[in-house]
Backbone as CSV, one residue per row, in Angstrom:
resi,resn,N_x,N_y,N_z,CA_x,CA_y,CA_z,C_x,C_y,C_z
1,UNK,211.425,48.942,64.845,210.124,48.407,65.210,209.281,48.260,63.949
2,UNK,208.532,47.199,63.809,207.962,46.734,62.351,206.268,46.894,63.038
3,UNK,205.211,48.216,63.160,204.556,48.516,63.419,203.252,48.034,63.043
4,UNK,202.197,47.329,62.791,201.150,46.998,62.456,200.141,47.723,62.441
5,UNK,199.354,47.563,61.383,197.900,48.505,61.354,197.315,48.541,62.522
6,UNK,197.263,47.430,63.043,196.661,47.222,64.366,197.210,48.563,65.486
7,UNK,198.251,47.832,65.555,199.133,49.338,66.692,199.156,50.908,66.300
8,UNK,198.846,50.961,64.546,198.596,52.092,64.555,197.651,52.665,64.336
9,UNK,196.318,51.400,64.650,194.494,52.035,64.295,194.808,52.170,65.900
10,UNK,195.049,51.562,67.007,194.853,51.544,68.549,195.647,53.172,68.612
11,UNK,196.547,53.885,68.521,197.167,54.994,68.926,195.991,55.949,68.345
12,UNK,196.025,56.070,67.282,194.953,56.783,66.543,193.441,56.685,67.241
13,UNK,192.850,55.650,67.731,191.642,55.855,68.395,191.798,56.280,69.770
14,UNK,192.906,56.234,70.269,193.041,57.124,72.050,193.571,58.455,71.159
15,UNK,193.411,58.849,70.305,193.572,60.589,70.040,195.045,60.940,69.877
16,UNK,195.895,59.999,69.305,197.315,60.713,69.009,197.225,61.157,67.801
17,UNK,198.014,62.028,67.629,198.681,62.946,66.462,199.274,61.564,65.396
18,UNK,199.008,62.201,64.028,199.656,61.627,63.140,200.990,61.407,63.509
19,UNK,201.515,62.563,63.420,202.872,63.223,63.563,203.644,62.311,65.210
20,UNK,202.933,62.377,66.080,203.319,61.525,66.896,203.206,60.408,66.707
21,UNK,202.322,59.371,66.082,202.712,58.099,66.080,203.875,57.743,65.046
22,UNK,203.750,58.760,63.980,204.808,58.684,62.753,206.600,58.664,63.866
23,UNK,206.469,59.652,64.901,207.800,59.518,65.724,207.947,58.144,66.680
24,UNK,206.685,58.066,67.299,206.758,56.725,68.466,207.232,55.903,67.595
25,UNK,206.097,55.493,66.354,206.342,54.232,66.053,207.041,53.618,64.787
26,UNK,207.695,55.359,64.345,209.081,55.023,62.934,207.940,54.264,61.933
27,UNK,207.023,55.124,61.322,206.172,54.552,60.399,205.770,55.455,59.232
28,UNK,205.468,54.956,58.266,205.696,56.515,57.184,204.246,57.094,57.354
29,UNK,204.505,58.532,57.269,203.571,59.548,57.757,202.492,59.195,56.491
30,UNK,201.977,58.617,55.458,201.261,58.404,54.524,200.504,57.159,54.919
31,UNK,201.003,56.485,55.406,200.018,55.070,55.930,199.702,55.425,57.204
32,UNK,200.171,56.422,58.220,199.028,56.312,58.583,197.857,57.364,58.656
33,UNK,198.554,58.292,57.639,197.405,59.163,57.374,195.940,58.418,56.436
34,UNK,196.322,57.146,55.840,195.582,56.632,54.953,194.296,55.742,55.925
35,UNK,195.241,55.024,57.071,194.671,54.439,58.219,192.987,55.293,58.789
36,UNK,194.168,56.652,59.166,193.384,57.570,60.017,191.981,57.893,59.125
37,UNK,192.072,58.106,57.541,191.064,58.160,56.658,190.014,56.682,56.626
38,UNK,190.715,55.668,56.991,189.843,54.363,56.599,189.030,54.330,57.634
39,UNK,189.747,55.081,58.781,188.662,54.770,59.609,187.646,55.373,60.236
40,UNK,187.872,56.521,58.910,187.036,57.647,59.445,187.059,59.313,60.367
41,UNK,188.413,58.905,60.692,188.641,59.568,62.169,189.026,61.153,61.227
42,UNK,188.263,62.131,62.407,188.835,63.508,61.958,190.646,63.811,62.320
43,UNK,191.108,65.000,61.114,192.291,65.095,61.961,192.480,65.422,63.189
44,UNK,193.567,65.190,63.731,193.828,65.182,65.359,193.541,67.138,65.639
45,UNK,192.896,67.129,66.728,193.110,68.835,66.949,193.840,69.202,68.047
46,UNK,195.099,69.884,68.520,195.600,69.621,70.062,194.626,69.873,70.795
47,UNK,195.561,69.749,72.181,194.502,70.232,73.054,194.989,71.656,73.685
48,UNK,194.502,72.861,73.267,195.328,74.235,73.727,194.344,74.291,75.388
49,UNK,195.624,74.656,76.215,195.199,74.802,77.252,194.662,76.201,77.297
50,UNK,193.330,75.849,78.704,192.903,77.375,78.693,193.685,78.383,79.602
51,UNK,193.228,79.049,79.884,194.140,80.087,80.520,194.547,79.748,81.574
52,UNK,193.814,79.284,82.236,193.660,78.712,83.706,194.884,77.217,83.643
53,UNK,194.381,76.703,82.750,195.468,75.691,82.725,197.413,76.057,82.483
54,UNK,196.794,77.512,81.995,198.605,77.518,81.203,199.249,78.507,82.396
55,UNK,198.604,78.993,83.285,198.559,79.808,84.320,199.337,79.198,85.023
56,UNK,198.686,77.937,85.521,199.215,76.892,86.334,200.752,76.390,86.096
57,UNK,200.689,76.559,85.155,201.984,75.974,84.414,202.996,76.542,85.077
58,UNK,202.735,77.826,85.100,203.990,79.285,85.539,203.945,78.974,87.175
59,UNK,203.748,78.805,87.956,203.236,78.850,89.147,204.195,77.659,90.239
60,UNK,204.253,78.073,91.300,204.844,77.437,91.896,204.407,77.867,93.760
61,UNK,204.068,76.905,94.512,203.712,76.730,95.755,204.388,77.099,96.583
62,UNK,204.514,78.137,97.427,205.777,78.197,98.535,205.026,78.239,99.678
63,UNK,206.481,78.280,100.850,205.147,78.426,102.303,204.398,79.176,102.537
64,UNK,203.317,79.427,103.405,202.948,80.138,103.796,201.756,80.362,102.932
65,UNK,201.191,79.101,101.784,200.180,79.672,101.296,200.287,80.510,99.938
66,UNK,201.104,80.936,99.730,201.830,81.782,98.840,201.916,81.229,97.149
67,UNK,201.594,81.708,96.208,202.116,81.111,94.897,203.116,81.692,94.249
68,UNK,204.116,81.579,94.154,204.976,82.173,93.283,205.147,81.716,91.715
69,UNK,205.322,82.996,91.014,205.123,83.113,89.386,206.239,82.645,89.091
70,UNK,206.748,81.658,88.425,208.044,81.290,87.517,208.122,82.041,85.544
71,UNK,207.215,82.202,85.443,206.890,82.658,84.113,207.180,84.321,83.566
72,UNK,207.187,84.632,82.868,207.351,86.087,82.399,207.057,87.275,83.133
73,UNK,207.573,88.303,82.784,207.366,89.662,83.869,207.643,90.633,82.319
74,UNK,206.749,91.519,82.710,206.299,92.425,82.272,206.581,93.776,83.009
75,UNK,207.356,95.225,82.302,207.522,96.731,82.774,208.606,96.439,83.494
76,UNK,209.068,97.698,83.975,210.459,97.132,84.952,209.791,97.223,86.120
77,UNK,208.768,97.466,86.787,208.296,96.867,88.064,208.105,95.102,88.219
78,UNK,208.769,94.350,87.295,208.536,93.126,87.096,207.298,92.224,87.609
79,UNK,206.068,92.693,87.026,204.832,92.430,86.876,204.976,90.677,86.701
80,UNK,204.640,90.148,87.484,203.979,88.851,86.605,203.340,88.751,85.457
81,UNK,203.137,88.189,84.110,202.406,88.366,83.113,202.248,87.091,82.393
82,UNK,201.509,87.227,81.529,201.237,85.919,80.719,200.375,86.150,79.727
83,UNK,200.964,85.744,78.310,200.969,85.563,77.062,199.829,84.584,77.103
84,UNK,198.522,84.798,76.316,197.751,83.674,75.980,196.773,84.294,74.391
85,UNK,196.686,83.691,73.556,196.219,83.746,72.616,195.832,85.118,72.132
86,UNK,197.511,85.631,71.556,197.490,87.290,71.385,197.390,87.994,71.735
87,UNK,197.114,87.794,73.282,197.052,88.995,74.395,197.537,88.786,75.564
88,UNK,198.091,89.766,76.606,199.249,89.542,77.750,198.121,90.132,78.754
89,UNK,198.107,89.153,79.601,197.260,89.558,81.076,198.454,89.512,82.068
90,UNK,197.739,90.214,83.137,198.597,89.480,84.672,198.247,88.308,85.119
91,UNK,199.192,88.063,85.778,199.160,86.916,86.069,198.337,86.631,87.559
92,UNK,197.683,87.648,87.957,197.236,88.212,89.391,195.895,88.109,89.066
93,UNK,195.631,88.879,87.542,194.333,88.859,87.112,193.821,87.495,87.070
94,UNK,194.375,86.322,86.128,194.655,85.398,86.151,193.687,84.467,87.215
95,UNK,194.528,84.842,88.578,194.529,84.184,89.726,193.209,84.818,90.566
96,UNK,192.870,85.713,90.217,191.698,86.728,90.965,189.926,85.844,90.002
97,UNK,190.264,85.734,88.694,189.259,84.928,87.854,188.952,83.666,88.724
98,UNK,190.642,83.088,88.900,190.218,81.415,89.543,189.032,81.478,90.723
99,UNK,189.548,82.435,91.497,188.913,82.550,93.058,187.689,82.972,92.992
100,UNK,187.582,84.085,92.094,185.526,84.863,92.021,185.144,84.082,91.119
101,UNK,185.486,83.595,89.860,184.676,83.436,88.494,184.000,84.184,87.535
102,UNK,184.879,85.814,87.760,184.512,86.912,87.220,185.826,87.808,86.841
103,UNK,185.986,88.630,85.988,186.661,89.859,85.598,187.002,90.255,86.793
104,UNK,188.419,90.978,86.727,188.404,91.824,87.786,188.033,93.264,87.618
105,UNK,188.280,94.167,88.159,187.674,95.822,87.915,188.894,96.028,88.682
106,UNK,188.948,96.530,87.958,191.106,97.239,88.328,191.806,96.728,88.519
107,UNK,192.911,97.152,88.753,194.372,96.306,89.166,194.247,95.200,89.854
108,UNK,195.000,94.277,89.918,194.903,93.361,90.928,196.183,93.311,91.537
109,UNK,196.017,92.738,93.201,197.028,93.297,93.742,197.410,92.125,95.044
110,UNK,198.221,91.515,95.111,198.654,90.708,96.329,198.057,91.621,97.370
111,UNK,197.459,90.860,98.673,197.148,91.803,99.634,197.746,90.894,100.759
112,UNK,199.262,90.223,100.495,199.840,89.764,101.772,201.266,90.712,101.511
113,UNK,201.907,89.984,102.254,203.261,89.984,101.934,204.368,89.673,101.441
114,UNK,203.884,88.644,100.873,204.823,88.251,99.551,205.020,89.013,98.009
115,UNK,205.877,89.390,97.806,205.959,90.402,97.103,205.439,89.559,95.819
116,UNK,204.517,89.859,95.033,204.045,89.613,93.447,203.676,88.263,93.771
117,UNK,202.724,88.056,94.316,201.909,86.725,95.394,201.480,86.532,94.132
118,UNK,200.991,85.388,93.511,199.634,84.758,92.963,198.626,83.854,93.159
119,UNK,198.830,83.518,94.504,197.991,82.890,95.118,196.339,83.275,95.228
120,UNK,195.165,82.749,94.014,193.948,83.163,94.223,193.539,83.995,95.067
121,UNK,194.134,82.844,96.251,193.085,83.305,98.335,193.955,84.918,98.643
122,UNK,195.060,85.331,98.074,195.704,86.579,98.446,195.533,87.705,97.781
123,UNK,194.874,87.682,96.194,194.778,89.072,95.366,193.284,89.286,95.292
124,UNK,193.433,90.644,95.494,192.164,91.211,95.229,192.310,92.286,94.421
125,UNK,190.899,92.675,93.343,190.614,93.947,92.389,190.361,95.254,93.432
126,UNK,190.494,96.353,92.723,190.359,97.558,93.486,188.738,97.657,93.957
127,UNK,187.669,97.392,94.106,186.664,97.509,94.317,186.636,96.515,96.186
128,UNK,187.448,95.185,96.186,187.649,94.493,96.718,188.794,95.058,97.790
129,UNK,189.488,95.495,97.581,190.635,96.401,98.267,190.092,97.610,98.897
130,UNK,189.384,98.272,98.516,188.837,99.349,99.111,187.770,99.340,100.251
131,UNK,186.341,97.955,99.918,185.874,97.159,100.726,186.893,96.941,102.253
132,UNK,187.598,95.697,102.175,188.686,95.709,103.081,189.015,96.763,103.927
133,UNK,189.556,97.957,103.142,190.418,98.898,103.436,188.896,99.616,104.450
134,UNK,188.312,99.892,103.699,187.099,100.347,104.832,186.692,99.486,106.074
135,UNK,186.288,98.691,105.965,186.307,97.824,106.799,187.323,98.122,107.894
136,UNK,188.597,98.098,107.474,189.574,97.915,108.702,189.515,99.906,109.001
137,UNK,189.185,100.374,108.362,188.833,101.710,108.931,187.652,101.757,110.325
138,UNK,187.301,100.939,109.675,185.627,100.844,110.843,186.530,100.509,112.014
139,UNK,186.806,99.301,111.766,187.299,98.143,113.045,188.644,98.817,113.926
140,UNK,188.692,99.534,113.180,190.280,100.805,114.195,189.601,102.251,115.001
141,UNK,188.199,102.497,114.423,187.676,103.224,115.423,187.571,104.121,114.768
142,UNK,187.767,104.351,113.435,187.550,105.207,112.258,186.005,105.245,112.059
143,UNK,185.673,106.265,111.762,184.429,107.486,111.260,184.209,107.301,109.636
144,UNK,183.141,107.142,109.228,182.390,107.399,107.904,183.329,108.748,107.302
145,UNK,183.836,107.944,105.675,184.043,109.171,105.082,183.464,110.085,104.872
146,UNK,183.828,111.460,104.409,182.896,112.979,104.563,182.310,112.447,102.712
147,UNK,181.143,113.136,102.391,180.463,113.225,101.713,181.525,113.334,100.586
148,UNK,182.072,114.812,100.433,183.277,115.419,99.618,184.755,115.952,100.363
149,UNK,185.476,115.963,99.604,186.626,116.319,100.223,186.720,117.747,100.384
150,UNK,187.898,118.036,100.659,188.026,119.770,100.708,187.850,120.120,99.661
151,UNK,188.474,119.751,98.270,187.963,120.239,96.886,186.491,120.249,96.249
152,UNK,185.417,120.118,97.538,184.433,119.645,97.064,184.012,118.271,96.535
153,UNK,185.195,117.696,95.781,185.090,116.018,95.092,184.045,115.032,95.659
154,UNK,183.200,114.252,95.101,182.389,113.721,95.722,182.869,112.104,95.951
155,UNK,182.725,111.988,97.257,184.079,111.450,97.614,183.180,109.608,97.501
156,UNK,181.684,109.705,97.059,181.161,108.277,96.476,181.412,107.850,95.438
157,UNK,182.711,108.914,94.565,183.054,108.486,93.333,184.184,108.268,93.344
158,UNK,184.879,109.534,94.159,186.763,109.804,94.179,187.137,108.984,95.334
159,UNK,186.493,109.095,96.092,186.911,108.238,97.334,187.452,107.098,97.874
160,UNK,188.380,106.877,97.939,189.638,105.310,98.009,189.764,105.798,99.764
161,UNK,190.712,104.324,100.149,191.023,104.065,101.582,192.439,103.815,101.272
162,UNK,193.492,104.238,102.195,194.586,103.482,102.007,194.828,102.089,102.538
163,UNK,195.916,101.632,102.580,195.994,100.399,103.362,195.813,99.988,105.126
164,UNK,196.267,101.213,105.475,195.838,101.382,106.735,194.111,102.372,106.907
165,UNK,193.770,102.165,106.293,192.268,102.591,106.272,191.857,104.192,106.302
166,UNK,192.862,105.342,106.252,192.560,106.522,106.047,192.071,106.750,104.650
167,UNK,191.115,107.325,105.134,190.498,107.791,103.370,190.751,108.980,102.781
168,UNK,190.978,109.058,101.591,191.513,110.202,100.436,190.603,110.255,99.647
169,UNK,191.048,111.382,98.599,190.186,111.696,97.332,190.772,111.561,96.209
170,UNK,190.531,110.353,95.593,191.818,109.988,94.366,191.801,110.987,93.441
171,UNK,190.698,112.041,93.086,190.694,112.747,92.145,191.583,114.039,92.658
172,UNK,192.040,114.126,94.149,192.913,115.255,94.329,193.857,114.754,94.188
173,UNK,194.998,113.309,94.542,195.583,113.096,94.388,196.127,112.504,93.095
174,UNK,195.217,112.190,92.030,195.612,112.665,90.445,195.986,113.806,89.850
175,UNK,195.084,114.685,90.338,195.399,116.599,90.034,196.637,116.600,91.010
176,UNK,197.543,116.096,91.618,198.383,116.868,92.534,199.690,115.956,91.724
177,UNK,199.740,114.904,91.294,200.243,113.898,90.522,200.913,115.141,88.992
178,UNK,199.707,115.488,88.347,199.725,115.945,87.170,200.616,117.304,87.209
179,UNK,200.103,117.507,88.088,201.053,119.317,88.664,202.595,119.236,88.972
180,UNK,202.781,118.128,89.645,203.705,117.461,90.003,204.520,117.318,88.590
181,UNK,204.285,116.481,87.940,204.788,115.876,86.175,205.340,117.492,85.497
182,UNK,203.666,118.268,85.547,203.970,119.422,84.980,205.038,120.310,85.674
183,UNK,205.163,120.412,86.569,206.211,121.372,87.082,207.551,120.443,86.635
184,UNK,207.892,119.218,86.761,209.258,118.418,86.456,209.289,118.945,85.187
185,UNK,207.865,118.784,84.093,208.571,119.091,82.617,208.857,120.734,82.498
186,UNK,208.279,121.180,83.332,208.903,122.668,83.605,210.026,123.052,82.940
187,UNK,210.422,121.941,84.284,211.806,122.292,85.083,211.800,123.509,86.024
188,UNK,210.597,122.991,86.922,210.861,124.208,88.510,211.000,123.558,89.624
């Protein structure tokens, strides 16, 4: 192909890469870097997708509403994850940003049944999960948590719901966790 200034001032003003028109149009990378100077134009800058965009990328639609992750996994609980400009998020987190337009505050967590969901409308942060989880405590005929637990713990701080809406005291069940560890490194 015997390329003309013309064809290669027109590529250059819709925003192609040197480097790409030098491949489309088999032209030496010096004319039209000389072009791109005559006419003023800054060098080309890509376009890096934002998170949200590269998110998408990994992602894939199944029934039921559901998004499934095609992209990287992270720990051997095979986490969804994703690499974006030097730092690895979930891919849940990710999907929890799209839906609020905010950070999440803790884990984020599929709340259907699809195992490692990323579907926006299905994950929620722990603040959001616990909400819920109370809620469906109410709506089953469940009673206001106690102030503190048996350890005393004040249960407006320690206080979580499970999934079926019984409420605990996460700070006993960390101390019972740790005792637990400690007795394995025992060995009792």
């Amino acid at each position: 192909m015997n390329a003309s200034d013309d064809d290669i001032t027109t590529r250059l003003q819709a925003g192609a890469s040197n480097s790409a028109i030098v491949r489309e149009l088999h032209v030496d990378k010096h004319r039209v870097a000389r072009i791109r100077r005559t006419l003023g134009l800054p060098a080309h800058k890509p376009h890096l997708p934002t998170l949200e965009e590269k998110w998408a990328t990994k992602t894939r639609k199944v029934e039921g509403g559901h998004v499934h992750w095609t992209g990287s996994r992270g720990s051997s609980a095979g986490t969804p994850v994703l690499a974006y400009r030097g730092t690895v998020v979930t891919a849940a987190s990710v999907a929890f940003r799209i839906r609020t337009g905010r950070a999440p505050i803790g884990y984020v967590l599929p709340e259907c049944d699809y195992h490692h969901c990323v579907a926006p409308e299905h994950v929620e942060d722990d603040p959001g999960r616990q909400k819920a989880r109370e809620q469906l405590r109410y709506l089953t005929g469940g009673t206001a948590r106690p102030e503190r637990c048996v350890h005393g713990h004040d249960q407006a701080v320690h206080g979580k719901f499970e999934e079926n809406g019984v409420s605990y005291c996460a700070r006993c069940k960390a101390e019972q966790r740790a005792a637990a560890r400690a007795r394995e490194t025992a060995g009792v």
